[in-house]
Coordinates of C-alpha atoms in Angstrom, one line a residue:
Chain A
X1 CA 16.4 18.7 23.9
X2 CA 18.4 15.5 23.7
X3 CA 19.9 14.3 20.3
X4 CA 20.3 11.1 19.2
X5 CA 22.8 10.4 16.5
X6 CA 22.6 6.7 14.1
X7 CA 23.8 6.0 10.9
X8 CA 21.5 5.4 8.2
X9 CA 23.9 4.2 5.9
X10 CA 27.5 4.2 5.1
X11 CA 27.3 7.8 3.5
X12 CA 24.3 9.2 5.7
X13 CA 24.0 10.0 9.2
X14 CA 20.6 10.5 10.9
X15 CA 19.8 12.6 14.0
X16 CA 16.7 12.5 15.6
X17 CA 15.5 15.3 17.9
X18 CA 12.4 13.1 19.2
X19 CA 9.4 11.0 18.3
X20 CA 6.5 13.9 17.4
X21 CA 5.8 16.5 15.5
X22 CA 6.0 19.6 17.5
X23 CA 6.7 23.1 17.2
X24 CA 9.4 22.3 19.7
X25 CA 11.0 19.6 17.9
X26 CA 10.7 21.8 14.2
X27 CA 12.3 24.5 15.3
X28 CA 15.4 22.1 17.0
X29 CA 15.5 20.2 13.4
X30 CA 15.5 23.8 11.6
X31 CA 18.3 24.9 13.5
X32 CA 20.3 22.6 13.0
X33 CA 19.2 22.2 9.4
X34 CA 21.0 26.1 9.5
X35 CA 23.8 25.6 11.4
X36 CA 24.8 22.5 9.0
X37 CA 24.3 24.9 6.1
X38 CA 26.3 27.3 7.4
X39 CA 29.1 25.3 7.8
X40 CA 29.3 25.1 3.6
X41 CA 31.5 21.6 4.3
X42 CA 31.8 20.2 0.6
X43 CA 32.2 16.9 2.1
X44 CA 28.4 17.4 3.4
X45 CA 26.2 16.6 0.2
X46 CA 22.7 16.4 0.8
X47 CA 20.4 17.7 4.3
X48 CA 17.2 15.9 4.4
X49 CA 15.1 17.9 7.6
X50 CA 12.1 15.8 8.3
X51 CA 9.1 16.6 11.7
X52 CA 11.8 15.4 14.6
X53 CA 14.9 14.6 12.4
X54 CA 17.8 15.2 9.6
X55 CA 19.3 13.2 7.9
X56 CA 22.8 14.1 6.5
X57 CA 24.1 12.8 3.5
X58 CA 27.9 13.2 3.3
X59 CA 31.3 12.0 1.1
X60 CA 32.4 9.2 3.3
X61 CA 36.0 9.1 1.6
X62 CA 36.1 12.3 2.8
X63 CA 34.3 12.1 6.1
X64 CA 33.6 10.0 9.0
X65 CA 30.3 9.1 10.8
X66 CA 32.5 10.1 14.1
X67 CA 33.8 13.2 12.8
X68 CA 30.4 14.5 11.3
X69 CA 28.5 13.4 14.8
X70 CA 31.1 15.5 16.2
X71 CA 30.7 18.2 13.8
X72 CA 26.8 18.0 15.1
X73 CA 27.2 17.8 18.8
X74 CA 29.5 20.7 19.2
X75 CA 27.4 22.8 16.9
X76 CA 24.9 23.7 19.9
X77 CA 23.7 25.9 21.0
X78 CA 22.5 28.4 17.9
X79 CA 20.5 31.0 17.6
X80 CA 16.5 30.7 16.3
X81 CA 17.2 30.7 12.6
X82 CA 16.4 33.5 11.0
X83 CA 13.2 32.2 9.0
X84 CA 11.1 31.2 12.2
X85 CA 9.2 34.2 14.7
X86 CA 11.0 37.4 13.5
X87 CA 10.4 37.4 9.6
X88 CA 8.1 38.4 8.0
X89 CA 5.1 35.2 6.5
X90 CA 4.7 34.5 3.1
X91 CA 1.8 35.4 2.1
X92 CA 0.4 32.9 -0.8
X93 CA -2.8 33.9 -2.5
X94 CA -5.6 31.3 -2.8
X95 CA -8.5 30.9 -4.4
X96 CA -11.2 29.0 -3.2
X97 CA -13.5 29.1 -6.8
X98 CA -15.6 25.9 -7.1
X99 CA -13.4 24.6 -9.8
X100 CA -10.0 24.7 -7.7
X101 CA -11.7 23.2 -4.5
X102 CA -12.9 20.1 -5.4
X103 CA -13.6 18.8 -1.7
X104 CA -14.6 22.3 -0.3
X105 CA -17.9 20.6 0.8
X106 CA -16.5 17.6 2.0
X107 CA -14.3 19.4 4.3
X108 CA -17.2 21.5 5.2
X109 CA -19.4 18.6 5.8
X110 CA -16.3 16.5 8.5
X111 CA -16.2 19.5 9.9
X112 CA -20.1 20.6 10.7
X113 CA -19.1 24.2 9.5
X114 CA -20.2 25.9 6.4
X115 CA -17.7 26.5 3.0
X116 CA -17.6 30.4 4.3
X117 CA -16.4 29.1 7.8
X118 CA -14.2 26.6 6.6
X119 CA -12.0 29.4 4.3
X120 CA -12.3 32.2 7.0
X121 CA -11.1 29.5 9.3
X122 CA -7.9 28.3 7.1
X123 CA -7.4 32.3 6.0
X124 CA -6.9 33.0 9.8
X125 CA -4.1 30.7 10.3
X126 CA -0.5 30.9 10.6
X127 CA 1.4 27.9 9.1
X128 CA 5.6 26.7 9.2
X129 CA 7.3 24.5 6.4
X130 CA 8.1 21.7 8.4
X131 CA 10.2 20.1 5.2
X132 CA 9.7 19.5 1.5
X133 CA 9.4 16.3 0.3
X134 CA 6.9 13.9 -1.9
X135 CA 7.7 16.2 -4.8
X136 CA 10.0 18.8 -5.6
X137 CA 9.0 22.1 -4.2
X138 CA 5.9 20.6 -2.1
X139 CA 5.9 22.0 1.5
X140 CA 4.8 20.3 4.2
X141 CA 2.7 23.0 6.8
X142 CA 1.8 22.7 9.9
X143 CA -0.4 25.3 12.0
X144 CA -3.7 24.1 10.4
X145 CA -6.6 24.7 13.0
X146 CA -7.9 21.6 14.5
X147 CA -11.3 21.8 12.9
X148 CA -9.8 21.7 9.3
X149 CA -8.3 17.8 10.3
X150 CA -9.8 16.0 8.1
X151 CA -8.2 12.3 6.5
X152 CA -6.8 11.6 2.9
X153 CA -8.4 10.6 0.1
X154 CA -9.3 6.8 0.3
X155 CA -8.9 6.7 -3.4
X156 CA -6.4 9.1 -4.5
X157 CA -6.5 11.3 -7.4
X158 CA -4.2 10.3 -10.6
X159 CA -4.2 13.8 -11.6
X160 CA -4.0 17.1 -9.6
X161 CA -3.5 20.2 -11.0
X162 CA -0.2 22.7 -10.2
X163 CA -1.2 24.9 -7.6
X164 CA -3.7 22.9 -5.9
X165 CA -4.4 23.3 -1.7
X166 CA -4.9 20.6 0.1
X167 CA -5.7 18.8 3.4
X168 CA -4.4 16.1 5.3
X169 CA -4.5 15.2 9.2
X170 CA -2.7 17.9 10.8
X171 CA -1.0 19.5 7.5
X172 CA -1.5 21.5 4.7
X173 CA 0.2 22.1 1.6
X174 CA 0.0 22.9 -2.2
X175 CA 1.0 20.5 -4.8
X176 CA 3.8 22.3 -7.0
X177 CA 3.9 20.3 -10.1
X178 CA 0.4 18.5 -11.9
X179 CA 0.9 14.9 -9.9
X180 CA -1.0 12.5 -8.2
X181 CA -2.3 13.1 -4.7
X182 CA -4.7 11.9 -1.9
X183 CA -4.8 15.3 -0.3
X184 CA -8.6 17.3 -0.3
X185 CA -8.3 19.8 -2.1
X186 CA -9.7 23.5 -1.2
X187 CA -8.3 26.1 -3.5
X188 CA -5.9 26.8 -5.9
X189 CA -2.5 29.1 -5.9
X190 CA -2.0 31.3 -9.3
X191 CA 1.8 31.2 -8.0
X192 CA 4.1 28.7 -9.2
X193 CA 5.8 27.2 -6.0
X194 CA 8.7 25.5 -7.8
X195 CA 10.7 26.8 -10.4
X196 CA 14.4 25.3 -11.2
X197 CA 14.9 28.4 -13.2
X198 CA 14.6 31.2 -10.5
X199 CA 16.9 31.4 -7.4
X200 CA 15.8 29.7 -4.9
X201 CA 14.3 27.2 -6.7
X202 CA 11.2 26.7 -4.1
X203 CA 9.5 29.6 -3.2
X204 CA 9.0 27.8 -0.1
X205 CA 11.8 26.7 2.6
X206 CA 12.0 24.3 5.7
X207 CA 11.4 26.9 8.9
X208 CA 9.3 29.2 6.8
X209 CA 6.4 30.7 7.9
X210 CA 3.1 31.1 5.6
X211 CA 0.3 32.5 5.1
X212 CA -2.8 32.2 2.9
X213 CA -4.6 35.5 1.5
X214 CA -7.9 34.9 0.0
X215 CA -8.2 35.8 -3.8
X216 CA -11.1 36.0 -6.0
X217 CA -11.4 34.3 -9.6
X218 CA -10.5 37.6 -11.5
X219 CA -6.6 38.3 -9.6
X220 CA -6.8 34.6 -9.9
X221 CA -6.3 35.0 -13.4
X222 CA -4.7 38.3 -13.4
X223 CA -1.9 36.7 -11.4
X224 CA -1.9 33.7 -13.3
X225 CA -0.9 35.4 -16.7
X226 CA 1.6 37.7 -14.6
X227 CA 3.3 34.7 -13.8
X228 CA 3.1 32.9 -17.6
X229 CA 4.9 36.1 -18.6
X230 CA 7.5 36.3 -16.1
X231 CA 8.8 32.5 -16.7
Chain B
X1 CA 24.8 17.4 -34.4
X2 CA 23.6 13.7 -33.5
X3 CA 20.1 12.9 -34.8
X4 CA 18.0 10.6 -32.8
X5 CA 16.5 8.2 -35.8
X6 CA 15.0 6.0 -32.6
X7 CA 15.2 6.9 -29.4
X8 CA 15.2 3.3 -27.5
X9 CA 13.0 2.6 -24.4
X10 CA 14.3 4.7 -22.4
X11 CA 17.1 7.0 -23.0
X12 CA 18.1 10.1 -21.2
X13 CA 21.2 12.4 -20.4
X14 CA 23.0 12.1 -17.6
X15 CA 25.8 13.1 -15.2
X16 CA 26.6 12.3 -11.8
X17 CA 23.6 14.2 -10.4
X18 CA 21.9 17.2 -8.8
X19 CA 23.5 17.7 -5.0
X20 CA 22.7 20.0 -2.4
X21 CA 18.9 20.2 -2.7
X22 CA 17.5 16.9 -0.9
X23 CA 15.9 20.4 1.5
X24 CA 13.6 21.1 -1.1
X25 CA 12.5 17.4 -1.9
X26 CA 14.8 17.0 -5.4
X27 CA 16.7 13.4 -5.4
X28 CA 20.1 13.4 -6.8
X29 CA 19.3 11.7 -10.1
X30 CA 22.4 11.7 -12.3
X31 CA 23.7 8.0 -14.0
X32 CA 22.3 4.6 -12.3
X33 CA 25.4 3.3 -12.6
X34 CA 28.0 5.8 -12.1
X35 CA 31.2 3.8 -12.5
X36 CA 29.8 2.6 -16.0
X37 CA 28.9 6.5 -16.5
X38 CA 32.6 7.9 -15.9
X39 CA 34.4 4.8 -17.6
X40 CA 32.6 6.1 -20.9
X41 CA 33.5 9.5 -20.1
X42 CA 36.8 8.8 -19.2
X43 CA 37.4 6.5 -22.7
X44 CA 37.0 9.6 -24.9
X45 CA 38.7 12.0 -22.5
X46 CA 36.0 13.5 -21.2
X47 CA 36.1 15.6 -17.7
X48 CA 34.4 13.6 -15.0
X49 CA 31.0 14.7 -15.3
X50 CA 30.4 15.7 -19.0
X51 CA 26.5 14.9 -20.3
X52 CA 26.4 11.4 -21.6
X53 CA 23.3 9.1 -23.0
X54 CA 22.1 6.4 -20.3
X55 CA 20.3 3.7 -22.4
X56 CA 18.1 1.4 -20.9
X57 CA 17.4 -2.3 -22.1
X58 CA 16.8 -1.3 -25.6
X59 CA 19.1 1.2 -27.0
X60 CA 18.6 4.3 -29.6
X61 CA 19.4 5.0 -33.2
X62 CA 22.0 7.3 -33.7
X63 CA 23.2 9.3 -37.0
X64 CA 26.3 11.6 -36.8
X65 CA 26.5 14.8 -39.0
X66 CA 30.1 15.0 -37.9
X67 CA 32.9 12.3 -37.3
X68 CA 32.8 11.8 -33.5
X69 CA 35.0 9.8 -31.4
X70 CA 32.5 7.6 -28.3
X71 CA 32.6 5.0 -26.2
X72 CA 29.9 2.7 -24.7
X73 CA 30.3 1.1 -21.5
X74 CA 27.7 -1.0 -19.1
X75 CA 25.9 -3.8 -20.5
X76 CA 27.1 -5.2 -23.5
X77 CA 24.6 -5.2 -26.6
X78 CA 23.4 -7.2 -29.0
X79 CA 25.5 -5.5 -32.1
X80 CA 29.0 -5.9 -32.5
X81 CA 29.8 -2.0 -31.4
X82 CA 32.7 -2.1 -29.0
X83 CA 32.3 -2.3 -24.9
X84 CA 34.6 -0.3 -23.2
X85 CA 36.9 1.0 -25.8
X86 CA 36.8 4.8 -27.6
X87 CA 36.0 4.5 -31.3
X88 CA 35.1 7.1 -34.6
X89 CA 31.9 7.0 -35.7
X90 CA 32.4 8.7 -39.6
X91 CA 30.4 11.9 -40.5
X92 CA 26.8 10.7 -41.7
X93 CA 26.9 7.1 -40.1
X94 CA 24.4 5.4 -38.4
X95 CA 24.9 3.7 -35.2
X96 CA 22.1 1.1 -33.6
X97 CA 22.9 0.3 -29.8
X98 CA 20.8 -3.1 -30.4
X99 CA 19.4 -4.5 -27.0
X100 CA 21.3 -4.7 -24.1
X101 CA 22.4 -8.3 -22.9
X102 CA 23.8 -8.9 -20.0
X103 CA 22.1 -5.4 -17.7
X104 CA 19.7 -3.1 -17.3
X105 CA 22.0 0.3 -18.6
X106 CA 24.7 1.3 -20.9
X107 CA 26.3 4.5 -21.2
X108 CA 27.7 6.3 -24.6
X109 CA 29.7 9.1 -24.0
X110 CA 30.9 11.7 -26.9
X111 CA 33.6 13.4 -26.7
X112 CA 33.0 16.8 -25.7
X113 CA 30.2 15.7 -23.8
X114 CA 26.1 16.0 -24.9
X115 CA 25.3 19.8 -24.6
X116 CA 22.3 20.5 -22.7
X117 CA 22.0 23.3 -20.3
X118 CA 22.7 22.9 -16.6
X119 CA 19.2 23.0 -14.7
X120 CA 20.0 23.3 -11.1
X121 CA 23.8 22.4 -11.3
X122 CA 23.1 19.1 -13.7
X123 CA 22.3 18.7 -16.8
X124 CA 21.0 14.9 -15.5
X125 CA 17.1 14.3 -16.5
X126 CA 14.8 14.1 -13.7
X127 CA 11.6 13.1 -15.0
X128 CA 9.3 13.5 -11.9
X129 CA 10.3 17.1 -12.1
X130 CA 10.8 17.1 -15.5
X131 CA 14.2 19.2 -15.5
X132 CA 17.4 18.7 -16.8
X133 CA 18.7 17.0 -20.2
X134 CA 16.4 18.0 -22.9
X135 CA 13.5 19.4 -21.1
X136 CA 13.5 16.8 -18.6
X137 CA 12.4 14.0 -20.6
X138 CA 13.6 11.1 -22.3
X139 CA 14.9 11.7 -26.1
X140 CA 12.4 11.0 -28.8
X141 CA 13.0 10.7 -32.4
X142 CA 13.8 13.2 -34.1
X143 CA 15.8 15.1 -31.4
X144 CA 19.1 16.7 -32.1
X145 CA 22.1 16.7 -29.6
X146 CA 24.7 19.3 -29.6
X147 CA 28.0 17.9 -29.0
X148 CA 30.2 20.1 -25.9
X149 CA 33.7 20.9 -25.2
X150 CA 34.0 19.4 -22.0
X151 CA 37.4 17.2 -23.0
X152 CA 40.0 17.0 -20.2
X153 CA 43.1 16.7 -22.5
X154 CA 43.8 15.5 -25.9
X155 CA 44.4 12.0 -25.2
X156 CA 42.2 9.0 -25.4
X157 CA 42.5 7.0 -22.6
X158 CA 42.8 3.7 -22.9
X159 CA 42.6 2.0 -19.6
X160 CA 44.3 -1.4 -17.9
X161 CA 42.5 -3.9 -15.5
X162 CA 38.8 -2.8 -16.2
X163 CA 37.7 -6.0 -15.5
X164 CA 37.5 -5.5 -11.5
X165 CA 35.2 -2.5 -11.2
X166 CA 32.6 -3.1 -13.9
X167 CA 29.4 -3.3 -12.3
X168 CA 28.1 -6.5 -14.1
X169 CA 27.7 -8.6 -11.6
X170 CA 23.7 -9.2 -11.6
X171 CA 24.5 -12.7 -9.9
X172 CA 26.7 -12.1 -6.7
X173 CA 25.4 -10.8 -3.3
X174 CA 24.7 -7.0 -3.2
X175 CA 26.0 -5.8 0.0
X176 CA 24.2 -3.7 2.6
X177 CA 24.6 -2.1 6.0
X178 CA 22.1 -1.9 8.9
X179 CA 19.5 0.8 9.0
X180 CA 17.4 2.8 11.1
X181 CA 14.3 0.6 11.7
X182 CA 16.5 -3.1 11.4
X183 CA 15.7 -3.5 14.7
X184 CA 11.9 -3.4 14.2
X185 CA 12.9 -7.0 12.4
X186 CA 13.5 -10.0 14.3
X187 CA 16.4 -12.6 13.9
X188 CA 13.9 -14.5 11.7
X189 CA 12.8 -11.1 9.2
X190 CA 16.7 -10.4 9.3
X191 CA 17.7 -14.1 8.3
X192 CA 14.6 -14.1 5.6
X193 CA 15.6 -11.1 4.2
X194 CA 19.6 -12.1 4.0
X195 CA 18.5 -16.0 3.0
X196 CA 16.5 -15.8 -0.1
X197 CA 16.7 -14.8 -3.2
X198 CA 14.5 -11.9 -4.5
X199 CA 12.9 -11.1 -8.3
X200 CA 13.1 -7.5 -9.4
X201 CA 9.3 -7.1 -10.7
X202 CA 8.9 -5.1 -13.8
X203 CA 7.3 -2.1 -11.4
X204 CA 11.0 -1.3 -11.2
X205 CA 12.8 2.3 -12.5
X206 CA 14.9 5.4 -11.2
X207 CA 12.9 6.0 -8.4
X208 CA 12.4 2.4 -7.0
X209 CA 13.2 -1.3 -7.7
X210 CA 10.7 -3.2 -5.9
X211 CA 11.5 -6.3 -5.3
X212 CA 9.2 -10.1 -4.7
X213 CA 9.6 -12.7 -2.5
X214 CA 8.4 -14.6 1.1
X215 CA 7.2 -11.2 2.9
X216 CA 9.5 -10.2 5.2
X217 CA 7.5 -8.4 8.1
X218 CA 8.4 -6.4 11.2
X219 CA 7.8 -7.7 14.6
X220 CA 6.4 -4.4 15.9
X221 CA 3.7 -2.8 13.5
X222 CA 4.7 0.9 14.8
X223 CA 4.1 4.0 12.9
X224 CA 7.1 5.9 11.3
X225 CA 6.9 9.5 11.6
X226 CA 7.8 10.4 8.2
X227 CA 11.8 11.2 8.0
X228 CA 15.1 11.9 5.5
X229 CA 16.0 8.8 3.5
X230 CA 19.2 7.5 2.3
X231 CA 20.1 6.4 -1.4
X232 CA 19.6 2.9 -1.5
X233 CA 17.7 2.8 1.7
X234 CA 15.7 -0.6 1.5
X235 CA 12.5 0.3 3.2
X236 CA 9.5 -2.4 3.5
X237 CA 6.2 -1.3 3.2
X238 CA 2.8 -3.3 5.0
X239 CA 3.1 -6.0 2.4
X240 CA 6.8 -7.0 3.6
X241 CA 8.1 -6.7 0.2
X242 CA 11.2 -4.8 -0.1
X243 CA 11.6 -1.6 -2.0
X244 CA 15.4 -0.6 -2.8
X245 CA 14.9 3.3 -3.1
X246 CA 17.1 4.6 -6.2
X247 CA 18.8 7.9 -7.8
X248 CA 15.0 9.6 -8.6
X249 CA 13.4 8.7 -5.5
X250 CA 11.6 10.9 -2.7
X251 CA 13.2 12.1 -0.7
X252 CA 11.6 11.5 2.6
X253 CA 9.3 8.3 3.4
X254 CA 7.8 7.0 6.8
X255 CA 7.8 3.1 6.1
X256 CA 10.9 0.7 8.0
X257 CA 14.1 0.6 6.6
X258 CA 15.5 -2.7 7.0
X259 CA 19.1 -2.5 5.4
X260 CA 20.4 0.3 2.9
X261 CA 22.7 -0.6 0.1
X262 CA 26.6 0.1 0.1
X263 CA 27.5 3.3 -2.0
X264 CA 30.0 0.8 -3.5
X265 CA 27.2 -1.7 -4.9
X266 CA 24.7 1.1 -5.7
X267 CA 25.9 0.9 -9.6
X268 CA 25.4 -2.8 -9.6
X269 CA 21.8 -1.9 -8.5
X270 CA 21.8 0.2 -12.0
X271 CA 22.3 -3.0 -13.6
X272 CA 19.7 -5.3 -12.1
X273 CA 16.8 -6.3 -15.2
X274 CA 13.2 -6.9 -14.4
X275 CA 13.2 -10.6 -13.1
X276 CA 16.9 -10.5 -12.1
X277 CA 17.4 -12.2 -8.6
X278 CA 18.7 -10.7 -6.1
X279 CA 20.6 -11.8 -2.1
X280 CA 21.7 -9.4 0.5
X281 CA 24.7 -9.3 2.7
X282 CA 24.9 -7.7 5.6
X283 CA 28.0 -6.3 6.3
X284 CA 29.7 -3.4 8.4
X285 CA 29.9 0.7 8.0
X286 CA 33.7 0.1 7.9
X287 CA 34.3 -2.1 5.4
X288 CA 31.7 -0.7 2.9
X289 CA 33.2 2.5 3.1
X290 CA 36.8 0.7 2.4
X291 CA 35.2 -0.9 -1.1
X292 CA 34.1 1.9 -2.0
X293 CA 37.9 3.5 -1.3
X294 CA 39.0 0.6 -3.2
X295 CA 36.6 1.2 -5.9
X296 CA 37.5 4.7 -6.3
X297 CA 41.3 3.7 -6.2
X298 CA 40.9 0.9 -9.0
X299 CA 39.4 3.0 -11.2
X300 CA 41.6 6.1 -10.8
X301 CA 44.5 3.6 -11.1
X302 CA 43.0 1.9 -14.6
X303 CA 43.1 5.5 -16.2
X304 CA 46.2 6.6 -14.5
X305 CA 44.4 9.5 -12.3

């Protein structure tokens, strides 16, 4: 797959890996979103993986645009990072209790299937972290089932609560912090998905793979308090 | 101890920011105007990234249990405390910072630095996340601060030729390089946007100073597929006016980025006020990267680095 290398700004260089969101373009953006890790260059600052692209943001008194590009270009080709097909998904437990999944119905309803259909459905499917972004810790997922596409919010919510699953388009994901959001919301995670404290910080990564396990109300809370008294 | 009698609009602690986890959607935070930041710092002989107070527009109250040697350095104020020079504050005073007169942020360093615990490899306060500083939020009254230990060497510093690299200079152009969608603009967008002079609205903080003026539109109305942003990316959203992404901002974001400020000017951004104008200038990778060589050489040169 052909790169294409800009700068974004005179400490950040961009390079896009095409114009979609595909599993084919992911896993280019995730290796390389590896490889630049890897390299543990002080002079590189900040990695910013997005669907087709990453942005690099680097020292420029330390580094050029020309010598970071050619940092990039000779860094093919590298192996499938470690996080995508061979490990192991993460499983996160949801529960889908009337109170967490506020547009259960809705979803339901766009797509002419019942609530039972609509969780069995989403419980079957395997999901990536394309990147985080939007919030610390929030994950965006792709891998939803077709069906399940349903559009945002047209007014969004001013408050959703930590933990929450929701839906949007193509993706999925689950709101780390209480926040505003226009996603639909299905369920709810006892787990907390972002915690500066523990190492890493995001129990999710870019290149990830996920999983969702359905939970019922009681290990809802039982993994709730488990959680309270492990912060 | 320092008591916070008042704790001002907005004050928080800060260093030079959280790097290395733009991957898991956390900005850099850390000072808005990081020259102002390390001048203080570097008045009471602080190492280069000790915890100091950022205060915005209207500053805090301030009791000392113990005699502490500070500086302040940013905006001036409206009280007679001294700009850019270290100073003893007595055991039991009271300091007022007054309102800030001529930008939007002044910094007051200790020495020893504020002691806070590093979250994450800062002890800079990220509000969206609410991490860092005192748990992640602006000081209140009431609050106590811990002074540190994190003093270079025994001297004060006291520095020469200040006068070139302070950041107050709301008026002049601020300078900015090409970005990644300037080509969705025409030459008329592009001469709009470098022609006019815009307001900061009040809508303005950490995470974003969005700015008012003639919309300034692309000539293709493409989608963005959502993608990493730079610090001081200027990106221009459906109503075509600008937004100059800052230290808290997200991360990513799928609307055009017109221009993105020079690393050199982003402290000036720090400085701009709610209704300040501001003009771009386009000018070239190569030269912002040599102001901001120079800038780094000026400073290390005022305080013999």
């Amino acid at each position: 797959m052909r790169m294409h290398i800009a700068s974004a700004s005179d400490s950040a260089l961009f390079i896009s890996v095409g114009n979609a969101a595909s599993l084919e373009t992911h896993r280019h953006v995730i290796s390389l979103f590896h490889a630049i890790e890897q390299l543990r260059d002080s002079r590189i600052r900040n990695l910013h993986p997005a669907y087709a692209s990453l942005l690099i943001d680097f020292d420029p008194l330390r580094l050029t645009h020309a010598e970071l590009a050619g940092m990039v270009a000779s860094l093919a080709p590298h192996p499938v990072p470690p996080n995508l097909e061979t490990a192991d998904s993460i499983q996160i437990p949801v529960c889908y209790d009337p109170e967490f999944a506020l547009d259960l119905s809705s979803v339901a309803r766009h797509s002419s299937r019942s609530e039972e259909q609509v969780i069995a459905l989403y419980s079957g499917g395997d999901y990536f972290v394309y990147f985080l972004g939007f919030a610390p810790g929030f994950a965006y997922l792709g891998g939803l089932a077709q069906e399940l596409q349903v559009p945002r919010l047209v007014t969004p919510r001013k408050h959703v609560s930590a933990g929450s699953v929701g839906l949007a388009g193509l993706q999925t994901g689950i709101y780390p912090n209480d926040s505003p959001g226009g996603w639909q919301l299905i369920g709810r995670t006892p787990l907390r998905m972002f915690d500066p404290s523990a190492e890493p910080p995001s129990r999710l990564q870019p290149g990830d793979r996920v999983r969702f396990r359905r939970i019922d109300r009681s290990e809802y809370e039982r993994l709730a308090r488990q959680q309270e008294v492990g912060r | 101890m320092i008591h916070v009698i008042q704790s001002g609009v907005l004050t928080t602690i800060q260093d030079l920011g959280r790097t290395g986890f733009a991957h898991l959607g956390l900005s850099p935070a850390g000072a808005a105007d990081s020259v102002s930041y390390r001048i203080a710092n570097l008045l009471v002989g602080n190492v280069g990234n000790a915890p100091a107070l950022e205060i915005t527009l209207l500053g805090p109250t301030l009791e000392f249990e113990t005699s502490t040697m500070i500086a302040i350095s940013g905006s001036r104020t409206s009280t007679s405390l001294p700009l850019n020079e270290p100073f003893e504050v007595a055991a039991g005073t009271r300091i007022s910072v007054g309102s800030l007169v001529d930008g939007a942020r002044t910094y007051l360093a200790v020495r020893g630095g504020i002691a806070v615990p590093e979250v994450m490899n800062s002890s800079s306060t990220f509000i969206p996340a609410k991490i860092g500083g005192l748990q992640g939020r602006p000081l209140k009254a009431g609050n106590r601060l811990a002074v540190g230990k994190q003093v270079a060497g025994s001297d004060l510093k006291l520095p020469l030729g200040l006068g070139v690299i302070l950041p107050l200079m709301r008026e002049a152009s601020v300078r900015v390089t090409l970005s990644l969608q300037s080509d969705w603009f025409d030459h008329g967008a592009l001469e709009r946007f470098q022609l006019q002079a815009f307001t900061v609205t009040d809508e303005s903080n950490r995470s974003g100073l969005r700015l008012h003026g003639e919309p300034i539109l692309p000539a293709n109305q493409g989608e963005l597929l959502t993608e990493g942003v730079a610090l001081g990316a200027i990106q221009v959203p459906p109503d075509g006016q600008p937004i100059i992404l800052f230290v808290d901002q997200q991360t990513t974001g799928g609307y055009p980025k017109i221009a993105n400020v020079i690393a050199a000017d982003l402290p000036r951004i720090g400085q701009l006020r709610p209704r300040d104008p501001v003009r771009f200038q386009v000018v070239t990778i190569a030269d912002a990267v040599e102001w901001l060589r120079r800038q780094e050489h000026a400073l290390r040169q005022a305080f013999g680095l």
